[in-house]
Amino acid sequence: MHFGSGLLSRCRDVLPSHFHYCSDLNTTRFLKTMIQLEKPDFVAFTGDNIFGPSTTDAAESLLSAFGPVMESGIPWAAVLGNHDQESSMTREELMSFISLMDYSLSQTNPPSKDINNVKRGMFLDIDGFGNYNLSVYGAPGSHLANSSVLNLFFLDSGDRETVQGVRTYGWIKESQLNWLRSASQELQVQNQEVKYVIKTQPVDASAALAFFHIPIPEVRQLYYQKFVGRFGEGVACSSVNSGVLKTLVSIKDVKAVFIGHDHTNDFCGNLEGIWFCYGGGFGYHGYGRIGLARRARVILAELRKGDKEWMGVERIKTWKRLDDENLSKIDEQVLWELSPSR
């Protein structure tokens, strides 16, 4: 969203005829419109929620940026980008504040596994702030009502780093990947336990989605492959490849990853069986391209219908909405579908 100071933060890269009345409030209006139109069950924000240099009060900016989703009463969660901390709060303070906001399911970090540390409210020793997972449970009244049918992983991709004297973007560290492997394995074990207990009902393996801000280096390869959407600028990523793709492939449950950072990219492309999807530029105070409408990505997870009740996730689809006169729906596609043999 790149939210700044509300009415005082003017739009960037809009038609001259819009500039006199265009501000952060256009971002607020677009978020309200998306909520009213799509009626989501959950909203995910993929970082650069605020643009630090344009606000002297990060807390006030966050309250304004997330205001529409809090007013709606819809659960939501966020990760940080590379600009959020460039104001009056550190990354740890930002995630702590976000985690305490109305209807937020965000977490500063996973809780420590040491029972003594848990009692003191301490977190797992892990790089960054905003690494956590959320479980979506099965339909009420079904045998999966207390089991996860869709796991949502959130990761902190950092902001800026210096490698051998050269400035580059942040990356997801090994401690975060270790946590991701562990969390995924734990969730898959729970899924197997449900299969064992409920012998009379087939239980589908839980799919997972991941959300973080800065793309991984392999996303650059998608320029030379088939993709759905717009490849409008170069992929701005870290010079360090920390093995995120290799980890995601190895844990097998993540079907799609949703990223931000590059505002004029809004494409989805497949890397080794996993979709990587940009959301496209949403906020009006962030850079864009004149004549290119701001946009948002929608994700739909559909449950499989059994003989007598709803089962696990059968299909994951996505599309984008443009902030144009018609709120145009574009680039609808299926990201993942349960194998017919299941």
Coordinates of C-alpha atoms in Angstrom, one line a residue:
M1 CA 0.0 0.0 0.0
H2 CA 3.0 2.4 0.6
F3 CA 0.7 4.4 2.9
G4 CA 2.1 7.7 4.0
S5 CA 0.3 10.5 5.9
G6 CA -3.1 10.3 4.4
L7 CA -4.4 13.4 2.6
L8 CA -0.9 14.9 2.7
S9 CA 0.7 12.0 0.7
R10 CA 0.1 12.6 -2.9
C11 CA -0.2 9.9 -5.6
R12 CA 2.7 8.9 -7.8
D13 CA 2.5 8.0 -11.5
V14 CA -1.1 8.9 -12.1
L15 CA -2.6 10.9 -15.0
P16 CA -2.1 14.7 -14.5
S17 CA -5.9 15.1 -14.4
H18 CA -6.0 13.0 -11.2
F19 CA -3.1 14.6 -9.3
H20 CA -5.0 17.5 -7.7
Y21 CA -7.3 15.2 -5.7
C22 CA -5.3 12.0 -5.6
S23 CA -3.7 10.9 -2.3
D24 CA -3.4 8.0 0.2
L25 CA -7.2 8.3 0.6
N26 CA -7.5 6.7 -2.9
T27 CA -5.7 3.7 -1.5
T28 CA -8.2 3.6 1.4
R29 CA -11.1 3.9 -1.0
F30 CA -9.7 1.0 -3.1
L31 CA -9.3 -1.2 -0.1
K32 CA -12.8 -0.5 1.1
T33 CA -14.1 -1.2 -2.5
M34 CA -12.2 -4.5 -2.7
I35 CA -13.6 -5.7 0.6
Q36 CA -17.2 -4.7 -0.4
L37 CA -16.9 -6.3 -3.8
E38 CA -15.1 -9.6 -3.1
K39 CA -16.4 -10.1 0.5
P40 CA -13.2 -12.0 1.5
D41 CA -12.9 -14.3 4.5
F42 CA -9.4 -13.2 5.1
V43 CA -7.0 -10.4 3.8
A44 CA -3.2 -10.8 3.5
F45 CA -0.8 -7.8 3.2
T46 CA 2.5 -8.6 1.6
G47 CA 4.7 -5.8 2.9
D48 CA 5.5 -2.1 2.4
N49 CA 2.2 -1.5 4.1
I50 CA 3.5 2.0 4.9
F51 CA 6.2 4.1 3.2
G52 CA 8.4 5.1 6.2
P53 CA 10.0 8.3 4.6
S54 CA 6.5 9.8 4.1
T55 CA 5.4 9.6 7.7
T56 CA 6.8 10.8 11.1
D57 CA 4.4 8.5 13.0
A58 CA 4.5 4.9 11.9
A59 CA 1.8 3.8 14.3
E60 CA -0.7 6.4 13.0
S61 CA 0.1 5.5 9.5
L62 CA -0.5 1.8 10.2
L63 CA -3.8 2.5 11.8
S64 CA -4.9 4.5 8.7
A65 CA -3.5 2.0 6.2
F66 CA -5.2 -1.0 7.9
G67 CA -8.3 1.0 8.9
P68 CA -10.7 -0.4 6.3
V69 CA -10.0 -4.0 7.1
M70 CA -10.3 -3.4 10.8
E71 CA -13.6 -1.6 10.3
S72 CA -14.9 -4.6 8.3
G73 CA -14.2 -7.1 11.1
I74 CA -12.5 -9.5 8.7
P75 CA -9.5 -11.4 10.0
W76 CA -6.2 -10.3 8.4
A77 CA -2.5 -10.7 8.6
A78 CA 0.6 -8.9 7.3
V79 CA 4.3 -9.2 6.7
L80 CA 6.8 -6.4 6.5
G81 CA 8.5 -5.1 3.3
N82 CA 11.7 -3.0 3.0
H83 CA 10.1 0.4 3.6
D84 CA 7.9 -0.1 6.7
Q85 CA 10.7 0.5 9.2
E86 CA 12.0 3.7 7.7
S87 CA 10.0 5.9 10.1
S88 CA 9.6 5.9 13.9
M89 CA 9.4 2.1 14.7
T90 CA 11.8 -0.8 14.3
R91 CA 10.8 -4.0 12.5
E92 CA 10.2 -5.7 15.8
E93 CA 8.1 -2.8 17.1
L94 CA 6.1 -2.7 13.8
M95 CA 5.2 -6.5 13.9
S96 CA 4.4 -6.3 17.6
F97 CA 2.0 -3.3 17.0
I98 CA 0.4 -5.0 13.9
S99 CA -0.1 -8.2 15.9
L100 CA -2.2 -6.2 18.5
M101 CA -4.4 -4.4 16.0
D102 CA -8.1 -5.3 15.8
Y103 CA -8.9 -8.5 14.0
S104 CA -5.2 -9.0 13.1
L105 CA -3.9 -12.7 13.2
S106 CA -0.3 -11.5 12.6
Q107 CA 2.4 -12.7 14.9
T108 CA 5.7 -11.2 15.8
N109 CA 7.4 -14.6 15.5
P110 CA 6.7 -18.3 16.4
P111 CA 6.6 -19.0 20.1
S112 CA 9.6 -20.7 21.7
K113 CA 9.4 -24.5 21.9
D114 CA 11.2 -24.3 25.3
I115 CA 8.4 -24.6 27.9
N116 CA 10.2 -22.2 30.3
N117 CA 10.5 -19.6 27.5
V118 CA 6.8 -20.1 26.5
K119 CA 5.8 -19.1 30.0
R120 CA 7.7 -15.9 29.7
G121 CA 6.2 -15.1 26.3
M122 CA 9.5 -15.6 24.5
F123 CA 9.8 -16.3 20.8
L124 CA 11.7 -18.9 18.8
D125 CA 15.3 -17.8 18.0
I126 CA 14.8 -16.9 14.4
D127 CA 15.9 -14.2 12.0
G128 CA 13.5 -11.4 11.2
F129 CA 10.1 -10.5 12.6
G130 CA 6.8 -11.7 11.2
N131 CA 7.5 -15.4 10.7
Y132 CA 4.4 -17.4 11.5
N133 CA 1.8 -19.8 10.2
L134 CA -2.0 -19.8 10.3
S135 CA -4.2 -22.8 9.9
V136 CA -7.5 -22.7 8.1
Y137 CA -9.8 -25.4 9.5
G138 CA -12.4 -27.5 7.8
A139 CA -16.1 -26.8 7.4
P140 CA -18.0 -26.6 10.7
G141 CA -19.8 -29.9 11.3
S142 CA -17.5 -31.9 9.1
H143 CA -15.0 -34.5 10.3
L144 CA -12.3 -31.9 9.4
A145 CA -13.8 -29.1 11.6
N146 CA -10.9 -29.3 14.0
S147 CA -8.2 -30.1 11.4
S148 CA -6.2 -27.8 9.1
V149 CA -7.2 -28.0 5.5
L150 CA -5.0 -25.0 4.3
N151 CA -1.9 -23.7 5.9
L152 CA -0.7 -20.1 5.4
F153 CA 3.0 -19.4 6.0
F154 CA 4.2 -15.9 6.5
L155 CA 7.9 -15.0 6.3
D156 CA 10.1 -11.9 6.8
S157 CA 12.2 -11.4 3.7
G158 CA 14.0 -8.5 5.3
D159 CA 14.9 -5.0 4.0
R160 CA 18.5 -4.1 3.0
E161 CA 21.8 -5.9 3.7
T162 CA 25.4 -5.4 2.7
V163 CA 27.2 -8.4 1.2
Q164 CA 31.0 -8.0 0.6
G165 CA 30.7 -4.2 0.7
V166 CA 27.8 -4.1 -1.8
R167 CA 24.2 -3.1 -0.8
T168 CA 21.5 -5.6 -1.7
Y169 CA 18.0 -6.5 -0.7
G170 CA 17.3 -8.8 2.2
W171 CA 16.6 -12.5 2.0
I172 CA 15.0 -15.4 3.9
K173 CA 17.6 -16.8 6.3
E174 CA 18.5 -20.5 7.1
S175 CA 16.9 -20.2 10.6
Q176 CA 13.6 -19.2 8.9
L177 CA 13.9 -22.1 6.5
N178 CA 14.6 -24.5 9.4
W179 CA 11.4 -23.2 11.1
L180 CA 9.4 -23.6 7.9
R181 CA 10.5 -27.2 7.4
S182 CA 9.7 -28.0 11.0
A183 CA 6.3 -26.3 10.9
S184 CA 5.4 -28.0 7.7
Q185 CA 6.4 -31.4 8.9
E186 CA 4.4 -30.9 12.1
L187 CA 1.3 -30.0 10.2
Q188 CA 1.7 -32.9 7.8
V189 CA 2.1 -35.3 10.8
Q190 CA -1.2 -33.9 12.3
N191 CA -2.8 -34.6 8.9
Q192 CA -1.7 -38.2 9.0
E193 CA -3.0 -38.6 12.5
V194 CA -6.4 -37.4 11.3
K195 CA -6.3 -40.0 8.6
Y196 CA -5.5 -42.7 11.1
V197 CA -8.3 -41.7 13.5
I198 CA -11.0 -41.2 10.8
K199 CA -10.5 -44.5 9.0
T200 CA -13.9 -44.4 7.3
Q201 CA -13.4 -41.1 5.6
P202 CA -10.6 -40.2 3.1
V203 CA -8.6 -37.2 4.2
D204 CA -6.8 -35.1 1.6
A205 CA -3.3 -33.8 2.3
S206 CA -3.3 -30.2 3.4
A207 CA -2.2 -27.7 0.8
A208 CA -0.2 -24.5 1.9
L209 CA 0.4 -21.0 0.6
A210 CA 3.3 -18.7 1.5
F211 CA 3.4 -14.9 1.7
F212 CA 6.5 -12.7 1.8
H213 CA 7.6 -9.4 0.3
I214 CA 10.9 -9.6 -1.7
P215 CA 11.0 -12.2 -4.5
I216 CA 13.6 -14.9 -4.7
P217 CA 16.3 -14.8 -7.4
E218 CA 14.7 -17.6 -9.4
V219 CA 11.7 -15.5 -10.2
R220 CA 13.9 -13.7 -12.8
Q221 CA 13.8 -16.9 -14.8
L222 CA 10.1 -16.6 -15.4
Y223 CA 10.8 -13.8 -18.0
Y224 CA 11.9 -16.6 -20.4
Q225 CA 9.0 -18.9 -19.5
K226 CA 5.2 -18.9 -19.9
F227 CA 3.5 -16.7 -17.3
V228 CA 0.1 -15.2 -16.7
G229 CA -0.1 -11.4 -16.3
R230 CA 2.3 -8.5 -16.7
F231 CA 6.1 -8.6 -16.4
G232 CA 6.5 -4.8 -16.3
E233 CA 9.9 -4.4 -14.6
G234 CA 13.0 -6.2 -13.6
V235 CA 12.8 -8.5 -10.6
A236 CA 14.5 -6.6 -7.7
C237 CA 15.8 -9.4 -5.4
S238 CA 18.8 -10.1 -3.2
S239 CA 22.1 -11.1 -4.6
V240 CA 22.1 -14.0 -2.1
N241 CA 20.2 -17.2 -3.0
S242 CA 19.5 -18.8 0.3
G243 CA 17.7 -21.9 -1.1
V244 CA 14.1 -20.9 -0.5
L245 CA 12.9 -22.6 -3.7
K246 CA 14.8 -25.8 -2.9
T247 CA 13.2 -25.8 0.6
L248 CA 9.7 -25.2 -0.7
V249 CA 10.0 -28.0 -3.2
S250 CA 11.3 -30.4 -0.5
I251 CA 8.4 -29.8 1.9
K252 CA 5.9 -30.5 -0.9
D253 CA 2.9 -28.7 0.6
V254 CA 3.3 -25.1 -0.6
K255 CA 1.4 -24.8 -3.9
A256 CA 1.8 -21.0 -4.4
V257 CA 3.8 -18.1 -3.1
F258 CA 2.5 -14.5 -3.1
I259 CA 5.0 -11.6 -3.2
G260 CA 5.1 -7.8 -3.5
H261 CA 8.0 -5.4 -4.0
D262 CA 7.9 -4.9 -7.7
H263 CA 4.9 -2.7 -8.3
T264 CA 4.5 -3.0 -12.1
N265 CA 4.8 -6.8 -12.1
D266 CA 1.5 -8.7 -11.5
F267 CA 2.3 -12.0 -13.1
C268 CA 2.1 -15.6 -11.9
G269 CA 4.8 -18.1 -13.1
N270 CA 5.6 -21.7 -12.2
L271 CA 9.0 -22.7 -10.8
E272 CA 9.4 -26.5 -10.2
G273 CA 5.7 -27.0 -9.6
I274 CA 5.2 -24.0 -7.4
W275 CA 3.5 -20.8 -8.5
F276 CA 5.0 -17.4 -7.7
C277 CA 2.5 -14.6 -8.0
Y278 CA 2.9 -10.9 -7.7
G279 CA -0.1 -8.8 -6.5
G280 CA 0.7 -5.7 -8.5
G281 CA 0.9 -2.2 -7.2
F282 CA -2.1 -1.5 -4.9
G283 CA -1.2 1.8 -3.2
Y284 CA -1.4 5.2 -4.9
H285 CA 1.6 6.7 -3.0
G286 CA 3.8 3.9 -4.2
Y287 CA 5.4 4.1 -7.7
G288 CA 3.5 2.7 -10.7
R289 CA 3.2 3.5 -14.3
I290 CA 1.1 6.3 -15.8
G291 CA -2.0 4.7 -17.4
L292 CA -1.6 1.4 -15.5
A293 CA -4.4 0.9 -13.0
R294 CA -3.7 0.0 -9.4
R295 CA -4.7 -3.6 -8.7
A296 CA -5.2 -6.4 -6.1
R297 CA -4.9 -10.1 -6.2
V298 CA -7.7 -12.4 -5.0
I299 CA -7.2 -16.0 -4.0
L300 CA -10.0 -18.6 -3.8
A301 CA -9.7 -21.9 -2.1
E302 CA -12.6 -24.3 -2.9
L303 CA -13.5 -27.3 -0.8
R304 CA -14.2 -30.8 -2.2
K305 CA -17.8 -31.9 -1.7
G306 CA -18.0 -35.4 -0.3
D307 CA -21.1 -37.6 -0.2
K308 CA -22.4 -36.1 3.0
E309 CA -20.1 -33.3 4.0
W310 CA -17.4 -30.9 2.9
M311 CA -13.9 -32.3 2.6
G312 CA -10.4 -30.7 2.2
V313 CA -9.3 -28.1 -0.3
E314 CA -9.9 -29.3 -3.9
R315 CA -8.8 -26.3 -5.9
I316 CA -7.0 -23.0 -5.5
K317 CA -7.7 -20.2 -8.0
T318 CA -6.7 -16.6 -8.4
W319 CA -7.5 -13.5 -10.3
K320 CA -6.8 -9.7 -10.1
R321 CA -9.1 -6.7 -9.8
L322 CA -8.2 -3.4 -11.4
D323 CA -9.1 0.0 -9.8
D324 CA -10.7 1.2 -13.0
E325 CA -14.3 2.3 -13.8
N326 CA -15.5 -1.3 -14.1
L327 CA -13.3 -2.9 -11.3
S328 CA -12.2 -5.2 -14.1
K329 CA -11.5 -8.9 -13.3
I330 CA -8.5 -10.2 -15.2
D331 CA -6.2 -13.1 -15.5
E332 CA -8.3 -15.8 -13.7
Q333 CA -6.4 -19.0 -13.5
V334 CA -6.3 -22.3 -11.5
L335 CA -3.0 -22.5 -9.4
W336 CA -3.6 -26.0 -8.0
E337 CA -6.1 -28.8 -8.2
L338 CA -6.3 -32.0 -6.2
S339 CA -5.2 -35.0 -8.2
P340 CA -8.3 -36.9 -9.5
S341 CA -6.7 -40.1 -8.1
R342 CA -7.1 -38.8 -4.5

